[in-house]
Short mmCIF file of C-alpha atoms in Angstrom, two decimals:
data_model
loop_
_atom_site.label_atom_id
_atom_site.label_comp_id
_atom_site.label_asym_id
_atom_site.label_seq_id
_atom_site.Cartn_x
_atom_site.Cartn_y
_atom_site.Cartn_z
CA UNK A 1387 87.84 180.43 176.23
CA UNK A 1388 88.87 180.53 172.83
CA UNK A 1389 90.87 177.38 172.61
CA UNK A 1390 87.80 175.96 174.28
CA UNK A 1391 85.16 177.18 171.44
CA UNK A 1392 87.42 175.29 168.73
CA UNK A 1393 87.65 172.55 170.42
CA UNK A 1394 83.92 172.38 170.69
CA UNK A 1395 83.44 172.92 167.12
CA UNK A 1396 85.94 170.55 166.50
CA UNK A 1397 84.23 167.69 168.53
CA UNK A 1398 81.17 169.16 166.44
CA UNK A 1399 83.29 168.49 163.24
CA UNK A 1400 84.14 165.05 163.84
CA UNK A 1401 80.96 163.96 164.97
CA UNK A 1402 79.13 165.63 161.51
CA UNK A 1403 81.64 164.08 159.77
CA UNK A 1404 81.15 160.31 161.28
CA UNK A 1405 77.21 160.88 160.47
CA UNK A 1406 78.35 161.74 156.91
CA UNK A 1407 80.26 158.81 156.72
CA UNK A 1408 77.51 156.53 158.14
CA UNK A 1409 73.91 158.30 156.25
CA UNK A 1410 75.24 158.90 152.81
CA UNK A 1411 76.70 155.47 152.20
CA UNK A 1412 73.25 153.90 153.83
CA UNK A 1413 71.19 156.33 151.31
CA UNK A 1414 73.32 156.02 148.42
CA UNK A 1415 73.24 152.16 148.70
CA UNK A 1416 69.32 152.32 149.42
CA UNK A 1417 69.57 154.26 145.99
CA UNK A 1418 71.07 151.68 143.96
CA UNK A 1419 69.52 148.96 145.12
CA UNK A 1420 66.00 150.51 143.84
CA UNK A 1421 67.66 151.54 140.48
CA UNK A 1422 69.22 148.12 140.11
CA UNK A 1423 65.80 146.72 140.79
CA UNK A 1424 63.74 149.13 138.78
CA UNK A 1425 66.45 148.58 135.72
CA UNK A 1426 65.91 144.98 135.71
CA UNK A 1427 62.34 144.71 135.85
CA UNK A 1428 61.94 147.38 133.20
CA UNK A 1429 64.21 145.20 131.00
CA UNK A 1430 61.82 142.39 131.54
CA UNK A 1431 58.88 144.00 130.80
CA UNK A 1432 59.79 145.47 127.65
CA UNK A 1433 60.92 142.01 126.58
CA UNK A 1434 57.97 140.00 128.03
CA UNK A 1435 54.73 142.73 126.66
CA UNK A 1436 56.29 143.27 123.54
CA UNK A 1437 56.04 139.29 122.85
CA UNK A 1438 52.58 138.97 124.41
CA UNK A 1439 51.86 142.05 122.52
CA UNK A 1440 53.48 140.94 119.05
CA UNK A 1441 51.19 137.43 119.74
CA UNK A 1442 47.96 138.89 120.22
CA UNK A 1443 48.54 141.35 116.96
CA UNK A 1444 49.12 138.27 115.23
CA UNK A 1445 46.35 136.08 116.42
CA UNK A 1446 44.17 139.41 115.65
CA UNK A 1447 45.48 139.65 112.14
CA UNK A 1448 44.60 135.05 111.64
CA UNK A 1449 41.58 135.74 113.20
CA UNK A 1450 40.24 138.03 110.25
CA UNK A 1451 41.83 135.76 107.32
CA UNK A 1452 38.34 134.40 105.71
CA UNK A 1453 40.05 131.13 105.42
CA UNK A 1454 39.51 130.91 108.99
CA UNK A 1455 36.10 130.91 109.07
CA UNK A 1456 34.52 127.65 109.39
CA UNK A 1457 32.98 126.94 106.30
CA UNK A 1458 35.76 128.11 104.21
CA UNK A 1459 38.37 125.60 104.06
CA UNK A 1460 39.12 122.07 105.90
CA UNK A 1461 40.38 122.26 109.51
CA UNK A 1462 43.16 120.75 108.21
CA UNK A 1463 44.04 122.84 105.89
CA UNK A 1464 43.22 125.66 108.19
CA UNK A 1465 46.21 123.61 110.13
CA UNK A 1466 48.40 123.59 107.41
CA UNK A 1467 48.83 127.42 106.57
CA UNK A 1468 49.19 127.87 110.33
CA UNK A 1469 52.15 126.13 109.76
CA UNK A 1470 53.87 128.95 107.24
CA UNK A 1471 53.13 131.71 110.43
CA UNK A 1472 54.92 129.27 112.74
CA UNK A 1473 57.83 128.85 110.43
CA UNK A 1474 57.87 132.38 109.29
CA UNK A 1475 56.94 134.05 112.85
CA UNK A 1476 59.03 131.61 114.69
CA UNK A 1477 56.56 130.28 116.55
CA UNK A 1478 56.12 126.78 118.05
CA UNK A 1479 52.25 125.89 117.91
CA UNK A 1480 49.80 128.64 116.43
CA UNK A 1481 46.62 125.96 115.91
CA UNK A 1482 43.12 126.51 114.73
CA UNK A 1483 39.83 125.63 117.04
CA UNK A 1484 36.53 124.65 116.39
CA UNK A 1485 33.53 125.52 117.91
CA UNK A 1486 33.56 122.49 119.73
CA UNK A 1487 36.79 122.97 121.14
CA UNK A 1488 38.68 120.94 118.65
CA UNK A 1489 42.53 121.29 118.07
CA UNK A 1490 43.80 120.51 114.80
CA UNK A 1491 47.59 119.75 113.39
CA UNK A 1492 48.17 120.01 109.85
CA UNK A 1493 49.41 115.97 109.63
CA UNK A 1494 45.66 114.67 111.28
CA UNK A 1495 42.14 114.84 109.55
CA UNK A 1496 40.39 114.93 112.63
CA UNK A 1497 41.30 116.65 116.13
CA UNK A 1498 44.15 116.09 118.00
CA UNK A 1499 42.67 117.36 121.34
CA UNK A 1500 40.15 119.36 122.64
CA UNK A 1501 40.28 122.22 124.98
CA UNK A 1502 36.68 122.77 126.00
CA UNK A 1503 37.32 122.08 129.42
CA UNK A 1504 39.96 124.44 129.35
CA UNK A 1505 38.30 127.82 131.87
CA UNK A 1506 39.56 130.14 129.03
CA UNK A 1507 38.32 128.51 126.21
CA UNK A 1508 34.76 128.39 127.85
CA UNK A 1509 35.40 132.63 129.01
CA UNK A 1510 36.10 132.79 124.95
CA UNK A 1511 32.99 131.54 123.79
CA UNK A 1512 30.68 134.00 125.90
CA UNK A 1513 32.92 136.91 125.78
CA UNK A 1514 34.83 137.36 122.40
CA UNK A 1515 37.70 139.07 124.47
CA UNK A 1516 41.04 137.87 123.58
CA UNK A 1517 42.25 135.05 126.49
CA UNK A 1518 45.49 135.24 127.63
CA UNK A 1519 46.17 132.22 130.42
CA UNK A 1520 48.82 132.12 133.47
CA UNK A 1521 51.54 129.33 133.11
CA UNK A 1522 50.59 125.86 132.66
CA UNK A 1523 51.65 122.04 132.39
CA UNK A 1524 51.20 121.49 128.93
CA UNK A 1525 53.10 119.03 127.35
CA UNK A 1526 53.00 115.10 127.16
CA UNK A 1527 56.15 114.83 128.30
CA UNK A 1528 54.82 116.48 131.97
CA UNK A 1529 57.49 119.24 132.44
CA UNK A 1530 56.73 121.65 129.44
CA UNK A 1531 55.31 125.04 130.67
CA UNK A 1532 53.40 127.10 128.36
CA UNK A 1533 51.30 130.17 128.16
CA UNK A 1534 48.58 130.27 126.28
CA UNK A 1535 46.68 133.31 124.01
CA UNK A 1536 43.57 133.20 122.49
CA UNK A 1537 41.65 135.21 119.80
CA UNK A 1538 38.22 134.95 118.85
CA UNK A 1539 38.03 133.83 114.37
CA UNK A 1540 35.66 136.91 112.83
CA UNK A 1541 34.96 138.01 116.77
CA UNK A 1542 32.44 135.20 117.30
CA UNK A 1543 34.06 132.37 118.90
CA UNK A 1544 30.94 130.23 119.72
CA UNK A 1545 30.15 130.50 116.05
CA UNK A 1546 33.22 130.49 114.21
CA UNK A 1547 35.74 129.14 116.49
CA UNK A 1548 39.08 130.23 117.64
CA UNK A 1549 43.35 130.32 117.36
CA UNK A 1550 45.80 129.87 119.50
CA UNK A 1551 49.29 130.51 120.33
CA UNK A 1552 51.55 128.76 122.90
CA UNK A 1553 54.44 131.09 124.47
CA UNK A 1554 56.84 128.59 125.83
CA UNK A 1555 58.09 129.47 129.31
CA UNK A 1556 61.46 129.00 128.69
CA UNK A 1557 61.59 132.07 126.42
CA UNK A 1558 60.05 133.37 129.26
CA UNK A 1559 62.40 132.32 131.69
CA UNK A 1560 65.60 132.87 129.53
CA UNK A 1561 64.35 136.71 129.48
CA UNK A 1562 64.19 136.82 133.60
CA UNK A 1563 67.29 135.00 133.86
CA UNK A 1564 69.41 137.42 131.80
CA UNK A 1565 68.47 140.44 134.16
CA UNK A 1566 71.54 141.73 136.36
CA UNK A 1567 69.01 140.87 140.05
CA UNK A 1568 66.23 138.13 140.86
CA UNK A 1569 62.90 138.86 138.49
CA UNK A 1570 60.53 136.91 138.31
CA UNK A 1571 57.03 136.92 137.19
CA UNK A 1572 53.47 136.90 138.94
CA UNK A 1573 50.52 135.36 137.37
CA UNK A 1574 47.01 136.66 138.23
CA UNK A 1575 47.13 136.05 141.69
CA UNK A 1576 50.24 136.62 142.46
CA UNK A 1577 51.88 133.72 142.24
CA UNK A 1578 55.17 133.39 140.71
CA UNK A 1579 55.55 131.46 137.51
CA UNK A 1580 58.27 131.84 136.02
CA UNK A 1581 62.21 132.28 137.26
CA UNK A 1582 65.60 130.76 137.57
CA UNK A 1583 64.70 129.37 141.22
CA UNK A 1584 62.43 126.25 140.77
CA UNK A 1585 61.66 126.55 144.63
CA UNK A 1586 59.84 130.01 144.05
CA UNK A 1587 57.56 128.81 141.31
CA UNK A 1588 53.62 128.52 142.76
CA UNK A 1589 54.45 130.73 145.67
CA UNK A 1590 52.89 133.77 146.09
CA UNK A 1591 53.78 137.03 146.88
CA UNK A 1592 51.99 137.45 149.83
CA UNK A 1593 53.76 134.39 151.25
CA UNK A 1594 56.94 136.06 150.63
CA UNK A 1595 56.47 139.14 152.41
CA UNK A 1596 54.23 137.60 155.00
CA UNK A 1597 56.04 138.02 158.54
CA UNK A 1598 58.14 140.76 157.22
CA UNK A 1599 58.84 144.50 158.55
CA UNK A 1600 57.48 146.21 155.42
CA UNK A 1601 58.19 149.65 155.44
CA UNK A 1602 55.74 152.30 155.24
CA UNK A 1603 52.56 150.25 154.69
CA UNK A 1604 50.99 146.97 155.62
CA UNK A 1605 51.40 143.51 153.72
CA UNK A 1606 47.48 144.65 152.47
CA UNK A 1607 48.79 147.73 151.24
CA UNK A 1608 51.49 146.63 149.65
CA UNK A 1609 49.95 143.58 147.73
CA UNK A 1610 46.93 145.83 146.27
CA UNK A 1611 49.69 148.34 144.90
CA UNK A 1612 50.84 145.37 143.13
CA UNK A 1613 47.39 144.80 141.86
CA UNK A 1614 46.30 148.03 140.77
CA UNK A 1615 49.52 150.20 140.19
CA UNK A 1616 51.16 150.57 136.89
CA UNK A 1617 54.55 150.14 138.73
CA UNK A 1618 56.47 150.81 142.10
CA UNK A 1619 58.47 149.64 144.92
CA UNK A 1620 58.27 148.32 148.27
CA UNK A 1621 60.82 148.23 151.06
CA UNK A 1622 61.08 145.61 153.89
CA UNK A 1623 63.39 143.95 155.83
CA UNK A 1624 64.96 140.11 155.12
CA UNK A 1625 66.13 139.28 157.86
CA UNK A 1626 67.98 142.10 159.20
CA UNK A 1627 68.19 143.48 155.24
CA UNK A 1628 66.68 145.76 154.01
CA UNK A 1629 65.69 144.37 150.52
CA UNK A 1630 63.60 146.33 147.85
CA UNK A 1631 61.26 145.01 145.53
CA UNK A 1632 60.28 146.78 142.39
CA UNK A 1633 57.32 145.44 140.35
CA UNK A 1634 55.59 146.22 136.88
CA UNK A 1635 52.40 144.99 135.58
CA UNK A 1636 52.70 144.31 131.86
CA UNK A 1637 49.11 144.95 131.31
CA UNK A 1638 47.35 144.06 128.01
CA UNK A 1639 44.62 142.44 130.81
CA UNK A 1640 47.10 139.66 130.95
CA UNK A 1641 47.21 140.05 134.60
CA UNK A 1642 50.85 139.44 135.13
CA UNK A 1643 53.92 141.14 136.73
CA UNK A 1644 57.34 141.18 136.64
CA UNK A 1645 58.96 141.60 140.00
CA UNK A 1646 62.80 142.67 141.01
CA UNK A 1647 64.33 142.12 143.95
CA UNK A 1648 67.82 143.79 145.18
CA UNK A 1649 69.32 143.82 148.92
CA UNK A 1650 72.22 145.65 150.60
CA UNK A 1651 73.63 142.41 150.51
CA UNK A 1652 73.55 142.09 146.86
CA UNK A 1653 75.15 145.50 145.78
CA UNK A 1654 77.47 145.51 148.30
CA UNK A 1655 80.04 143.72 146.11
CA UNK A 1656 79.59 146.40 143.66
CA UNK A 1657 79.98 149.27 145.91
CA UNK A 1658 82.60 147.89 148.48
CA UNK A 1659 85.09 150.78 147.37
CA UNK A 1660 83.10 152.79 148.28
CA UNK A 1661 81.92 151.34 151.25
CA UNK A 1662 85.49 150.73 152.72
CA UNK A 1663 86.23 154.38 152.32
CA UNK A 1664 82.97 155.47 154.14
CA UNK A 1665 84.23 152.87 156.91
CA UNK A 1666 87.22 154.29 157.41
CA UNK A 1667 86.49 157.78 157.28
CA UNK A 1668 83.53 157.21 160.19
CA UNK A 1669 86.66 155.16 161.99
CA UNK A 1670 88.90 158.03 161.32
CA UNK A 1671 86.31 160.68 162.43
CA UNK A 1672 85.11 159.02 165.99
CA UNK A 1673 88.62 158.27 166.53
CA UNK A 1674 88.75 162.00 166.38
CA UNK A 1675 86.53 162.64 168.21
CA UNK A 1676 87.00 160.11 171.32
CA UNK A 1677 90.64 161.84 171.44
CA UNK A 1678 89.21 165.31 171.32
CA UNK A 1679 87.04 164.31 174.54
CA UNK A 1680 89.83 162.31 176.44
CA UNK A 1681 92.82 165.54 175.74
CA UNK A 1682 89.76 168.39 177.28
CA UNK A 1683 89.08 165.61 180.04
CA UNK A 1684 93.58 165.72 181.16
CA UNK A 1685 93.20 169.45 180.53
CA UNK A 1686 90.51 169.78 183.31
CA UNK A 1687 92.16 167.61 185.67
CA UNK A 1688 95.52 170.07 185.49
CA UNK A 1689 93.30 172.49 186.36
CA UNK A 1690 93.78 172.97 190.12
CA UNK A 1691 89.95 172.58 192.11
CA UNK A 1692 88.90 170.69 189.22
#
């Protein structure tokens, strides 16, 4: 009876043991794909507010320079010391505005464009409230993306005008492409605008996790965390993958997020050690186990009546 009890507790053993070797590689690689996730799109964050934040403290300071009021000095002009923050702030195109929604380069009397057709120049001149715009086609050439943020001169923008300064997505884009898993980042409705996959760029997230086995909410749920949560995560399944996204809104009311994605599939490299060892000891345990079962099994059949 005795010899019988250890065996049972050794079948007990070896079974405990396989689901050891089986959960806590599952878990631990469930755990490092949300850090890896959550560490990326943290990094991209910090990156991405601080130089929408460091843009609209600029355009804030400009914005109060007399000079910049309308009467005070030649567009032009206006233009021309623009210029000196550019070269001193390393920026590409920091331009004054008139009222009318004139654009004006230091080398041109008169303006070079006109953005009053533009939806956030118009929102500027009724609200005041700094404008900051989701990616768009701005260059002559056709394939230059640029964001756009917009401050109010003296806090009266119908009367006094406005300045601008473009954030070129490929500083963007070199910042998400430098993080260790696929980030991205969502514009105001979700869509993704900037990344080192072309073929995501316009889509949204809803179209991404549309059809998918989400895990622990609906595609609803999900998409209004995005919306109104500081930061989080959400499980589902690629495929037969489970995948997890992790997403941070860099607020500022810029409306935009960065999301992180990391699979099983892409950590595995990282952990295969340790995944080869769980492997074998779950082998190694059943194997155990299945002899365990088949020695009791000849023992009972030696047994005469049995």
């Amino acid at each position: 009876m005795k010899r019988t009890g250890r065996k049972k507790i050794s079948r007990i053993c070896c079974l405990a043991a396989s689901a050891f070797f089986i959960i806590v590689p599952c878990t631990g690689v469930a755990g490092y794909c949300s850090m890896a996730a959550r560490t990326s799109c943290l990094s991209a964050h910090g990156q991405i507010r601080n130089n929408l934040e460091s843009t609209l403290k600029l355009l804030e300071m400009i914005s109060g320079e007399p000079w910049m009021m309308p009467e005070d000095i030649p567009y032009q002009e206006k233009a021309g010391r623009l210029d000196q923050y550019n070269e001193i702030w390393g920026y590409q195109m920091i331009r004054a505005v008139d009222t009318y929604g004139g654009v004006y380069r230091a080398d041109k009397e008169e303006a070079v464009s006109n953005l009053n057709s533009r939806e956030y120049i118009q929102t500027l001149w009724v609200t005041n409230e700094p404008q900051i715009t989701d990616v768009f086609l701005a260059g002559a050439d056709g394939t230059t993306l640029n964001y756009t943020v917009a401050f109010a001169v003296g806090g009266d923008a119908k009367n006094n005008g406005a300045v601008f300064a473009a954030i070129y997505d490929s500083d963007v884009r070199a910042v998400l492409a430098s993080q260790p898993v696929h980030t991205v980042l969502l514009g105001k409705n979700q869509q993704c605008m900037s990344g080192n996959d072309e073929s995501l760029l316009g889509t949204t997230l809803e179209s991404r996790l549309k059809g998918k086995k989400i895990l622990g909410e609906s595609l609803e749920e999900a998409l209004l965390r995005v919306k109104n949560e500081e930061s989080g995560t959400i499980w589902y399944f690629e495929g037969i993958v489970p995948t997890c996204y992790a997403f941070q809104n860099i607020g500022l009311d810029s409306g935009w997020t960065v999301l992180s994605s990391a699979s099983y599939t892409d950590v595995a490299g990282e952990l295969m050690p340790a995944i080869v060892f769980s492997g074998i000891g779950a082998i190694l345990s059943l194997t155990a186990f299945i002899l365990l079962c088949r020695q009791d099994d000849q023992e009972d059949s030696e047994i005469p009546g049995k």
